[in-house]
Tab-separated table of C-alpha atoms in Angstrom:
chain	number	residue	atom	x	y	z
A	28	UNK	CA	49.745	-30.891	99.616
A	29	UNK	CA	49.592	-30.208	95.877
A	30	UNK	CA	51.864	-32.081	93.458
A	31	UNK	CA	52.206	-32.889	89.749
A	32	UNK	CA	51.506	-36.619	89.535
A	33	UNK	CA	52.129	-39.125	86.739
A	34	UNK	CA	49.037	-41.275	86.118
A	35	UNK	CA	50.057	-42.839	82.804
A	36	UNK	CA	51.727	-42.045	79.500
A	37	UNK	CA	50.132	-38.819	78.304
A	38	UNK	CA	48.316	-38.344	81.623
A	39	UNK	CA	49.634	-35.984	84.313
A	40	UNK	CA	47.520	-34.179	86.909
A	41	UNK	CA	47.789	-31.661	89.734
A	42	UNK	CA	46.663	-33.735	92.709
A	43	UNK	CA	46.285	-33.514	96.462
A	44	UNK	CA	48.745	-36.005	97.964
A	45	UNK	CA	50.060	-36.889	101.402
A	46	UNK	CA	52.982	-34.894	102.744
A	47	UNK	CA	56.288	-36.781	102.930
A	48	UNK	CA	57.664	-38.045	106.238
A	49	UNK	CA	61.116	-38.903	107.498
A	50	UNK	CA	61.757	-42.598	106.837
A	51	UNK	CA	65.432	-42.981	107.732
A	52	UNK	CA	67.901	-41.168	110.010
A	53	UNK	CA	69.679	-39.772	106.932
A	54	UNK	CA	66.514	-38.158	105.473
A	55	UNK	CA	65.439	-34.538	105.370
A	56	UNK	CA	62.106	-32.930	104.532
A	57	UNK	CA	62.444	-29.803	102.383
A	58	UNK	CA	59.684	-27.276	101.751
A	59	UNK	CA	60.083	-26.535	98.061
A	60	UNK	CA	60.286	-22.880	97.054
A	61	UNK	CA	61.181	-23.543	93.402
A	62	UNK	CA	60.972	-26.539	91.097
A	63	UNK	CA	61.146	-26.780	87.304
A	64	UNK	CA	60.010	-28.717	84.245
A	65	UNK	CA	62.735	-30.659	82.426
A	66	UNK	CA	62.930	-32.366	79.049
A	67	UNK	CA	63.478	-35.644	80.898
A	68	UNK	CA	59.992	-35.260	82.390
A	69	UNK	CA	58.669	-35.032	78.838
A	70	UNK	CA	60.442	-38.264	77.850
A	71	UNK	CA	58.437	-40.078	80.514
A	72	UNK	CA	55.117	-38.473	79.597
A	73	UNK	CA	55.691	-39.168	75.880
A	74	UNK	CA	56.583	-42.793	76.589
A	75	UNK	CA	60.179	-42.604	75.358
A	76	UNK	CA	61.511	-43.266	78.873
A	77	UNK	CA	59.242	-46.124	79.938
A	78	UNK	CA	58.621	-47.812	83.261
A	79	UNK	CA	56.932	-45.027	85.216
A	80	UNK	CA	54.824	-46.090	88.190
A	81	UNK	CA	51.412	-44.382	88.274
A	82	UNK	CA	51.160	-42.137	91.314
A	83	UNK	CA	54.786	-40.969	91.165
A	84	UNK	CA	55.278	-37.257	91.793
A	85	UNK	CA	57.266	-35.748	88.924
A	86	UNK	CA	60.200	-33.354	89.016
A	87	UNK	CA	63.912	-33.700	89.740
A	88	UNK	CA	64.911	-30.061	90.212
A	89	UNK	CA	64.402	-28.356	93.532
A	90	UNK	CA	65.340	-25.495	95.838
A	91	UNK	CA	63.806	-24.942	99.249
A	92	UNK	CA	64.053	-24.715	103.024
A	93	UNK	CA	64.765	-27.585	105.396
A	94	UNK	CA	61.756	-28.337	107.625
A	95	UNK	CA	62.860	-31.594	109.284
A	96	UNK	CA	66.145	-33.443	109.683
A	97	UNK	CA	66.914	-37.068	110.493
A	98	UNK	CA	69.221	-37.579	113.458
A	99	UNK	CA	72.165	-38.596	111.248
A	100	UNK	CA	72.105	-35.415	109.162
A	101	UNK	CA	74.666	-33.386	111.089
A	102	UNK	CA	75.793	-30.688	108.641
A	103	UNK	CA	72.558	-28.712	108.227
A	104	UNK	CA	70.034	-26.859	110.357
A	105	UNK	CA	66.291	-26.579	110.062
A	106	UNK	CA	65.603	-23.424	108.063
A	107	UNK	CA	68.672	-23.677	105.815
A	108	UNK	CA	68.014	-22.807	102.157
A	109	UNK	CA	69.296	-25.611	99.940
A	110	UNK	CA	69.502	-26.824	96.361
A	111	UNK	CA	68.742	-30.505	95.787
A	112	UNK	CA	70.836	-32.481	93.264
A	113	UNK	CA	68.650	-34.380	90.801
A	114	UNK	CA	70.450	-37.682	91.234
A	115	UNK	CA	70.498	-39.386	94.643
A	116	UNK	CA	73.766	-40.566	96.178
A	117	UNK	CA	74.947	-41.925	99.520
A	118	UNK	CA	78.322	-40.181	99.533
A	119	UNK	CA	80.048	-43.187	101.104
A	120	UNK	CA	80.383	-45.915	98.464
A	121	UNK	CA	83.370	-46.289	96.167
A	122	UNK	CA	81.540	-44.644	93.260
A	123	UNK	CA	80.467	-41.574	95.236
A	124	UNK	CA	83.972	-41.188	96.647
A	125	UNK	CA	85.297	-41.202	93.087
A	126	UNK	CA	82.819	-38.532	91.995
A	127	UNK	CA	80.455	-40.900	90.162
A	128	UNK	CA	77.440	-39.930	92.258
A	129	UNK	CA	75.038	-40.974	89.482
A	130	UNK	CA	76.266	-44.561	89.871
A	131	UNK	CA	75.948	-44.755	93.653
A	132	UNK	CA	75.936	-48.338	94.930
A	133	UNK	CA	73.510	-47.664	97.774
A	134	UNK	CA	70.865	-45.151	96.683
A	135	UNK	CA	68.918	-47.307	94.238
A	136	UNK	CA	66.731	-49.815	96.150
A	137	UNK	CA	67.036	-52.303	93.279
A	138	UNK	CA	70.661	-52.952	94.171
A	139	UNK	CA	74.152	-51.916	93.047
A	140	UNK	CA	73.671	-53.054	89.444
A	141	UNK	CA	70.491	-51.007	88.978
A	142	UNK	CA	72.263	-47.753	88.173
A	143	UNK	CA	71.152	-44.172	88.679
A	144	UNK	CA	68.577	-43.203	91.300
A	145	UNK	CA	66.834	-39.888	90.768
A	146	UNK	CA	63.751	-37.993	91.869
A	147	UNK	CA	60.513	-38.433	89.950
A	148	UNK	CA	61.825	-41.183	87.671
A	149	UNK	CA	60.819	-44.645	86.416
A	150	UNK	CA	60.649	-47.793	88.542
A	151	UNK	CA	64.255	-48.724	87.708
A	152	UNK	CA	65.453	-45.475	89.348
A	153	UNK	CA	63.725	-46.152	92.671
A	154	UNK	CA	61.178	-44.805	92.311
A	155	UNK	CA	61.435	-41.710	94.490
A	156	UNK	CA	58.767	-39.039	94.592
A	157	UNK	CA	59.863	-35.884	92.831
A	158	UNK	CA	59.991	-32.173	93.565
A	159	UNK	CA	57.082	-30.688	91.618
A	160	UNK	CA	55.353	-30.534	94.968
A	161	UNK	CA	55.128	-28.396	98.085
A	162	UNK	CA	57.488	-30.680	100.023
A	163	UNK	CA	59.924	-33.497	99.253
A	164	UNK	CA	61.751	-36.186	101.192
A	165	UNK	CA	65.478	-36.141	100.443
A	166	UNK	CA	67.417	-39.372	101.161
A	167	UNK	CA	71.077	-39.166	102.236
A	168	UNK	CA	70.476	-35.494	102.949
A	169	UNK	CA	73.968	-34.884	104.332
A	170	UNK	CA	75.168	-35.366	100.717
A	171	UNK	CA	71.908	-34.782	98.838
A	172	UNK	CA	71.586	-31.138	99.885
A	173	UNK	CA	73.859	-28.200	99.121
A	174	UNK	CA	73.461	-24.937	101.026
A	175	UNK	CA	72.617	-21.964	98.776
A	176	UNK	CA	74.930	-19.025	99.545
A	177	UNK	CA	73.744	-15.478	100.120
A	178	UNK	CA	73.447	-13.567	96.880
A	179	UNK	CA	72.174	-16.539	94.850
A	180	UNK	CA	68.444	-16.324	94.106
A	181	UNK	CA	66.001	-19.215	93.826
A	182	UNK	CA	65.787	-18.495	90.082
A	183	UNK	CA	69.538	-18.968	89.781
A	184	UNK	CA	69.750	-21.933	92.143
A	185	UNK	CA	66.991	-23.968	90.474
A	186	UNK	CA	69.039	-24.007	87.269
A	187	UNK	CA	71.973	-25.500	89.193
A	188	UNK	CA	69.897	-28.432	90.482
A	189	UNK	CA	70.132	-30.284	87.148
A	190	UNK	CA	70.564	-28.563	83.807
A	191	UNK	CA	73.662	-26.415	84.411
A	192	UNK	CA	75.605	-29.332	85.955
A	193	UNK	CA	74.464	-31.588	83.104
A	194	UNK	CA	75.637	-29.109	80.481
A	195	UNK	CA	78.929	-28.638	82.318
A	196	UNK	CA	79.513	-32.377	82.629
A	197	UNK	CA	78.774	-32.695	78.902
A	198	UNK	CA	81.471	-30.143	78.099
A	199	UNK	CA	83.910	-31.757	80.509
A	200	UNK	CA	83.335	-35.241	79.064
A	201	UNK	CA	83.878	-33.815	75.581
A	202	UNK	CA	87.476	-33.140	76.675
A	203	UNK	CA	87.296	-29.534	75.486
A	204	UNK	CA	90.665	-27.823	75.448
A	205	UNK	CA	91.411	-24.132	74.817
A	206	UNK	CA	90.913	-23.363	71.137
A	207	UNK	CA	88.800	-26.438	70.340
A	208	UNK	CA	85.922	-26.283	67.887
A	209	UNK	CA	82.751	-27.722	69.431
A	210	UNK	CA	79.329	-28.649	68.034
A	211	UNK	CA	76.357	-28.748	70.402
A	212	UNK	CA	73.388	-30.668	69.006
A	213	UNK	CA	70.201	-29.380	70.618
A	214	UNK	CA	69.635	-25.828	71.893
A	215	UNK	CA	67.170	-26.604	74.653
A	216	UNK	CA	68.050	-25.724	78.253
A	217	UNK	CA	70.818	-28.330	78.623
A	218	UNK	CA	72.247	-27.455	75.210
A	219	UNK	CA	72.364	-23.775	76.195
A	220	UNK	CA	74.323	-24.654	79.314
A	221	UNK	CA	76.603	-26.902	77.286
A	222	UNK	CA	77.415	-23.820	75.189
A	223	UNK	CA	78.084	-21.764	78.346
A	224	UNK	CA	80.272	-24.541	79.714
A	225	UNK	CA	82.206	-25.066	76.482
A	226	UNK	CA	83.150	-21.400	76.615
A	227	UNK	CA	84.104	-21.662	80.289
A	228	UNK	CA	86.489	-24.470	79.310
A	229	UNK	CA	88.077	-22.338	76.586
A	230	UNK	CA	86.438	-23.496	73.352
A	231	UNK	CA	87.578	-21.393	70.416
A	232	UNK	CA	84.396	-21.855	68.382
A	233	UNK	CA	81.018	-23.296	69.329
A	234	UNK	CA	78.404	-24.342	66.775
A	235	UNK	CA	74.768	-24.771	67.850
A	236	UNK	CA	72.457	-27.020	65.844
A	237	UNK	CA	68.655	-26.953	66.189
A	238	UNK	CA	65.519	-26.127	64.179
A	239	UNK	CA	63.793	-23.705	66.563
A	240	UNK	CA	64.605	-20.082	65.800
A	241	UNK	CA	64.140	-18.762	69.348
A	242	UNK	CA	66.544	-21.355	70.731
A	243	UNK	CA	69.053	-20.691	67.967
A	244	UNK	CA	68.846	-16.957	68.653
A	245	UNK	CA	69.621	-17.546	72.328
A	246	UNK	CA	72.607	-19.657	71.291
A	247	UNK	CA	73.767	-16.870	68.972
A	248	UNK	CA	73.430	-14.366	71.829
A	249	UNK	CA	75.920	-16.520	73.718
A	250	UNK	CA	78.378	-16.294	70.826
A	251	UNK	CA	77.629	-19.643	69.194
A	252	UNK	CA	77.587	-20.036	65.398
A	253	UNK	CA	74.102	-21.311	64.616
A	254	UNK	CA	72.881	-23.922	62.123
A	255	UNK	CA	69.181	-24.553	61.452
A	256	UNK	CA	68.945	-28.158	60.252
A	257	UNK	CA	65.592	-27.434	58.588
A	258	UNK	CA	67.314	-24.898	56.323
A	259	UNK	CA	70.720	-26.452	55.598
A	260	UNK	CA	72.390	-29.832	55.928
A	261	UNK	CA	74.134	-29.657	59.320
A	262	UNK	CA	76.994	-32.073	58.655
A	263	UNK	CA	77.909	-30.542	55.310
A	264	UNK	CA	77.705	-27.041	56.790
A	265	UNK	CA	79.911	-27.956	59.746
A	266	UNK	CA	82.507	-29.475	57.461
A	267	UNK	CA	82.464	-26.436	55.161
A	268	UNK	CA	82.823	-24.017	58.063
A	269	UNK	CA	85.736	-25.980	59.514
A	270	UNK	CA	87.825	-26.220	56.359
A	271	UNK	CA	86.574	-29.711	55.529
A	272	UNK	CA	87.899	-31.207	58.769
A	273	UNK	CA	84.879	-31.305	61.056
A	274	UNK	CA	84.653	-30.359	64.721
A	275	UNK	CA	86.998	-31.494	67.480
A	276	UNK	CA	84.250	-32.173	69.993
A	277	UNK	CA	80.521	-32.834	69.749
A	278	UNK	CA	77.883	-32.850	72.488
A	279	UNK	CA	74.514	-34.603	72.104
A	280	UNK	CA	72.164	-32.543	74.286
A	281	UNK	CA	69.013	-33.935	72.649
A	282	UNK	CA	68.497	-37.570	73.576
A	283	UNK	CA	65.811	-40.011	72.559
A	284	UNK	CA	63.268	-37.421	71.386
A	285	UNK	CA	65.495	-36.245	68.551
A	286	UNK	CA	63.746	-35.258	65.306
A	287	UNK	CA	64.851	-35.392	61.687
A	288	UNK	CA	64.782	-32.509	59.218
A	289	UNK	CA	61.329	-31.796	57.797
A	290	UNK	CA	62.433	-29.076	55.386
A	291	UNK	CA	65.545	-28.114	53.489
A	292	UNK	CA	68.223	-30.325	51.912
A	293	UNK	CA	68.285	-32.882	54.765
A	294	UNK	CA	64.563	-33.628	54.443
A	295	UNK	CA	65.139	-35.723	51.322
A	296	UNK	CA	67.630	-37.949	53.132
A	297	UNK	CA	65.224	-38.247	56.070
A	298	UNK	CA	62.438	-39.374	53.766
A	299	UNK	CA	64.618	-42.213	52.543
A	300	UNK	CA	65.166	-43.300	56.159
A	301	UNK	CA	61.500	-43.207	57.212
A	302	UNK	CA	61.232	-46.970	57.692
A	303	UNK	CA	64.316	-47.038	59.904
A	304	UNK	CA	63.135	-44.051	61.934
A	305	UNK	CA	59.758	-45.723	62.529
A	306	UNK	CA	61.518	-48.892	63.682
A	307	UNK	CA	63.618	-46.877	66.125
A	308	UNK	CA	60.584	-45.082	67.557
A	309	UNK	CA	58.783	-48.394	68.062
A	310	UNK	CA	61.886	-49.789	69.737
A	311	UNK	CA	62.239	-46.995	72.304
A	312	UNK	CA	58.537	-46.180	72.779
A	313	UNK	CA	56.364	-49.276	72.267
A	314	UNK	CA	53.504	-47.483	74.046
A	315	UNK	CA	52.540	-43.854	73.415
A	316	UNK	CA	49.449	-41.760	74.123
A	317	UNK	CA	49.478	-38.460	72.189
A	318	UNK	CA	46.848	-35.832	72.940
A	319	UNK	CA	46.583	-33.787	69.765
A	320	UNK	CA	50.043	-32.307	69.237
A	321	UNK	CA	51.077	-32.966	72.844
A	322	UNK	CA	53.090	-35.919	74.120
A	323	UNK	CA	54.329	-36.937	70.649
A	324	UNK	CA	57.703	-38.750	70.677
A	325	UNK	CA	60.571	-37.512	68.537
A	326	UNK	CA	60.455	-39.055	65.059
A	327	UNK	CA	64.160	-39.966	64.735
A	328	UNK	CA	65.646	-41.156	68.057
A	329	UNK	CA	69.202	-41.642	66.740
A	330	UNK	CA	69.347	-38.592	64.451
A	331	UNK	CA	71.441	-36.357	66.734
A	332	UNK	CA	73.885	-39.203	67.373
A	333	UNK	CA	74.289	-39.889	63.660
A	334	UNK	CA	74.892	-36.243	62.787
A	335	UNK	CA	77.338	-35.833	65.674
A	336	UNK	CA	79.442	-38.826	64.617
A	337	UNK	CA	79.483	-37.654	61.003
A	338	UNK	CA	80.358	-34.071	61.928
A	339	UNK	CA	83.317	-34.970	64.128
A	340	UNK	CA	86.870	-34.773	62.888
A	341	UNK	CA	88.949	-37.919	62.996
A	342	UNK	CA	90.088	-38.710	66.558
A	343	UNK	CA	87.417	-36.359	67.934
A	344	UNK	CA	85.330	-36.819	71.084
A	345	UNK	CA	81.576	-37.356	71.373
A	346	UNK	CA	79.898	-36.546	74.685
A	347	UNK	CA	76.349	-37.844	75.173
A	348	UNK	CA	74.265	-36.185	77.890
A	349	UNK	CA	70.908	-36.487	76.131
A	350	UNK	CA	68.779	-39.142	77.858
A	351	UNK	CA	68.242	-42.521	76.178
A	352	UNK	CA	66.256	-45.466	77.570
A	353	UNK	CA	67.796	-48.908	77.896
A	354	UNK	CA	65.636	-49.994	74.952
A	355	UNK	CA	67.588	-47.728	72.562
A	356	UNK	CA	69.879	-49.937	70.456
A	357	UNK	CA	70.747	-47.793	67.406
A	358	UNK	CA	74.181	-46.161	67.162
A	359	UNK	CA	76.525	-45.693	64.165
A	360	UNK	CA	79.296	-47.717	65.757
A	361	UNK	CA	81.037	-48.507	62.465
A	362	UNK	CA	81.454	-44.843	61.519
A	363	UNK	CA	82.629	-43.979	65.025
A	364	UNK	CA	85.147	-46.821	65.216
A	365	UNK	CA	86.655	-46.128	61.823
A	366	UNK	CA	87.223	-42.463	62.740
A	367	UNK	CA	89.022	-43.342	66.011
A	368	UNK	CA	86.419	-41.413	67.995
A	369	UNK	CA	86.327	-41.285	71.769
A	370	UNK	CA	82.832	-41.759	73.234
A	371	UNK	CA	81.875	-40.567	76.715
A	372	UNK	CA	78.350	-40.514	78.111
A	373	UNK	CA	76.183	-40.864	81.150
A	374	UNK	CA	73.805	-39.449	83.705
A	375	UNK	CA	75.091	-36.345	85.429
A	376	UNK	CA	77.023	-36.629	88.689
A	377	UNK	CA	75.228	-33.518	89.946
A	378	UNK	CA	76.674	-33.426	93.455
A	379	UNK	CA	80.183	-33.217	92.003
A	380	UNK	CA	79.512	-29.998	90.109
A	381	UNK	CA	76.908	-28.070	92.108
A	382	UNK	CA	79.253	-26.423	94.673
A	383	UNK	CA	81.567	-25.154	91.912
A	384	UNK	CA	78.708	-23.810	89.804
A	385	UNK	CA	77.084	-22.119	92.798
A	386	UNK	CA	80.340	-20.251	93.342
A	387	UNK	CA	80.491	-19.167	89.685
A	388	UNK	CA	76.992	-17.761	90.080
A	389	UNK	CA	77.663	-16.163	93.478
A	390	UNK	CA	80.696	-14.287	92.142
A	391	UNK	CA	78.807	-13.127	89.067
A	392	UNK	CA	80.934	-14.983	86.544
A	393	UNK	CA	77.802	-16.701	85.202
A	394	UNK	CA	74.150	-15.678	85.471
A	395	UNK	CA	72.131	-18.754	84.492
A	396	UNK	CA	68.773	-16.943	84.529
A	397	UNK	CA	69.209	-15.943	80.874
A	398	UNK	CA	67.965	-19.479	80.181
A	399	UNK	CA	64.869	-19.110	82.398
A	400	UNK	CA	61.957	-18.045	80.222
A	401	UNK	CA	58.930	-18.504	82.496
A	402	UNK	CA	58.093	-18.582	86.200
A	403	UNK	CA	54.662	-20.135	86.748
A	404	UNK	CA	52.617	-21.051	89.823
A	405	UNK	CA	52.193	-24.759	90.500
A	406	UNK	CA	48.491	-24.272	89.787
A	407	UNK	CA	49.406	-23.641	86.121
A	408	UNK	CA	51.777	-26.617	85.898
A	409	UNK	CA	49.775	-28.738	83.457
A	410	UNK	CA	49.268	-25.875	81.015
A	411	UNK	CA	52.967	-24.990	81.314
A	412	UNK	CA	53.874	-28.623	80.593
A	413	UNK	CA	51.795	-28.561	77.422
A	414	UNK	CA	53.386	-25.372	76.117
A	415	UNK	CA	56.891	-26.554	76.979
A	416	UNK	CA	56.201	-29.912	75.312
A	417	UNK	CA	55.145	-28.150	72.097
A	418	UNK	CA	58.306	-26.009	72.200
A	419	UNK	CA	56.159	-22.916	71.917
A	420	UNK	CA	58.289	-19.911	70.905
A	421	UNK	CA	59.929	-18.469	73.995
A	422	UNK	CA	59.136	-21.485	76.203
A	423	UNK	CA	62.698	-22.581	76.957
A	424	UNK	CA	62.798	-23.283	80.693
A	425	UNK	CA	59.925	-23.176	83.165
A	426	UNK	CA	60.267	-22.677	86.909
A	427	UNK	CA	57.339	-23.773	89.064
A	428	UNK	CA	56.645	-22.037	92.372
A	429	UNK	CA	54.666	-24.066	94.921
A	430	UNK	CA	54.655	-21.006	97.205
A	431	UNK	CA	52.377	-19.290	94.681
A	432	UNK	CA	49.581	-21.786	95.389
A	433	UNK	CA	46.358	-20.158	96.491
């Protein structure tokens, strides 16, 4: 079968690989009808999320049809259409039973202290082959699959595999209450869903901070108040627009590939911090392999975190859903502590949120496809990766369709 395979930092290819097989009684084999490219995939290709094993199939978002079932998967039938949560969980351990599926004690083969297991990730997460392929093996399928209801399309369901739940968890962790003022740093796909989710939870005002006009315009279309950090200083603007107080809640939807301002009033401050930014990049990405303008790490890994802490009102809450590697050590802890901030963060517990979000989509309360900008055949995956990596105008979220292979 065809699959997008990681060969090294800056080196991904569309390869012919062996089809997956059932390995345990709790496995399922799913024929993938829709996958997608995620910013987390880019972290690994850029080298800012290290530890990838060459030969690993990429992709942690999937929708498809069950082809085979292990004998201990008793709640599905062959032929069922399902969405696959990005993180892998057993459903039985104390963490899964408490809703912390991303911290499952059993799924990660490196043991209970190893942390999150997910599809298409680095060695420390398994590794498990991902879903940018024609078929995928799903461990603990009785928990790791969710049936897609009638009336929900593949285009809608693929966005509920990872990015909508992640945005929703980010809003939930931010402790948003009706009337709260919220700042979302990063208007990529997860940031857009954080805006949607903040509104679902009753936020009174939502600010969206980014430097890409097309992403800011999408945020504005959702009712967010937009701030381009290449045109104005984001922290000063947020304070001015909130009567000098700052925002109640902030969500970091950027992660390790954050960038600093290259124009406008914040560029001068960034220039003064160049040495520190370079140190941070070296810390999180000791090995990189750019190809022209592709696969270039963000030039200020802690920038979104710093702005978020500074923009928060005293006693506010910071929610971090942007991905950071374990090598990231920079955080403005002194500023956060002295403002009595609450910090919440983590990998998404996808299985906790997917059923609820599927129902919101089925009933028409939310249509997530506004975020989906491109549907491409798997044969065009590498070119789509390059355009998405460059943040080409209009390239916000890319669905890949293995069924379009010829």
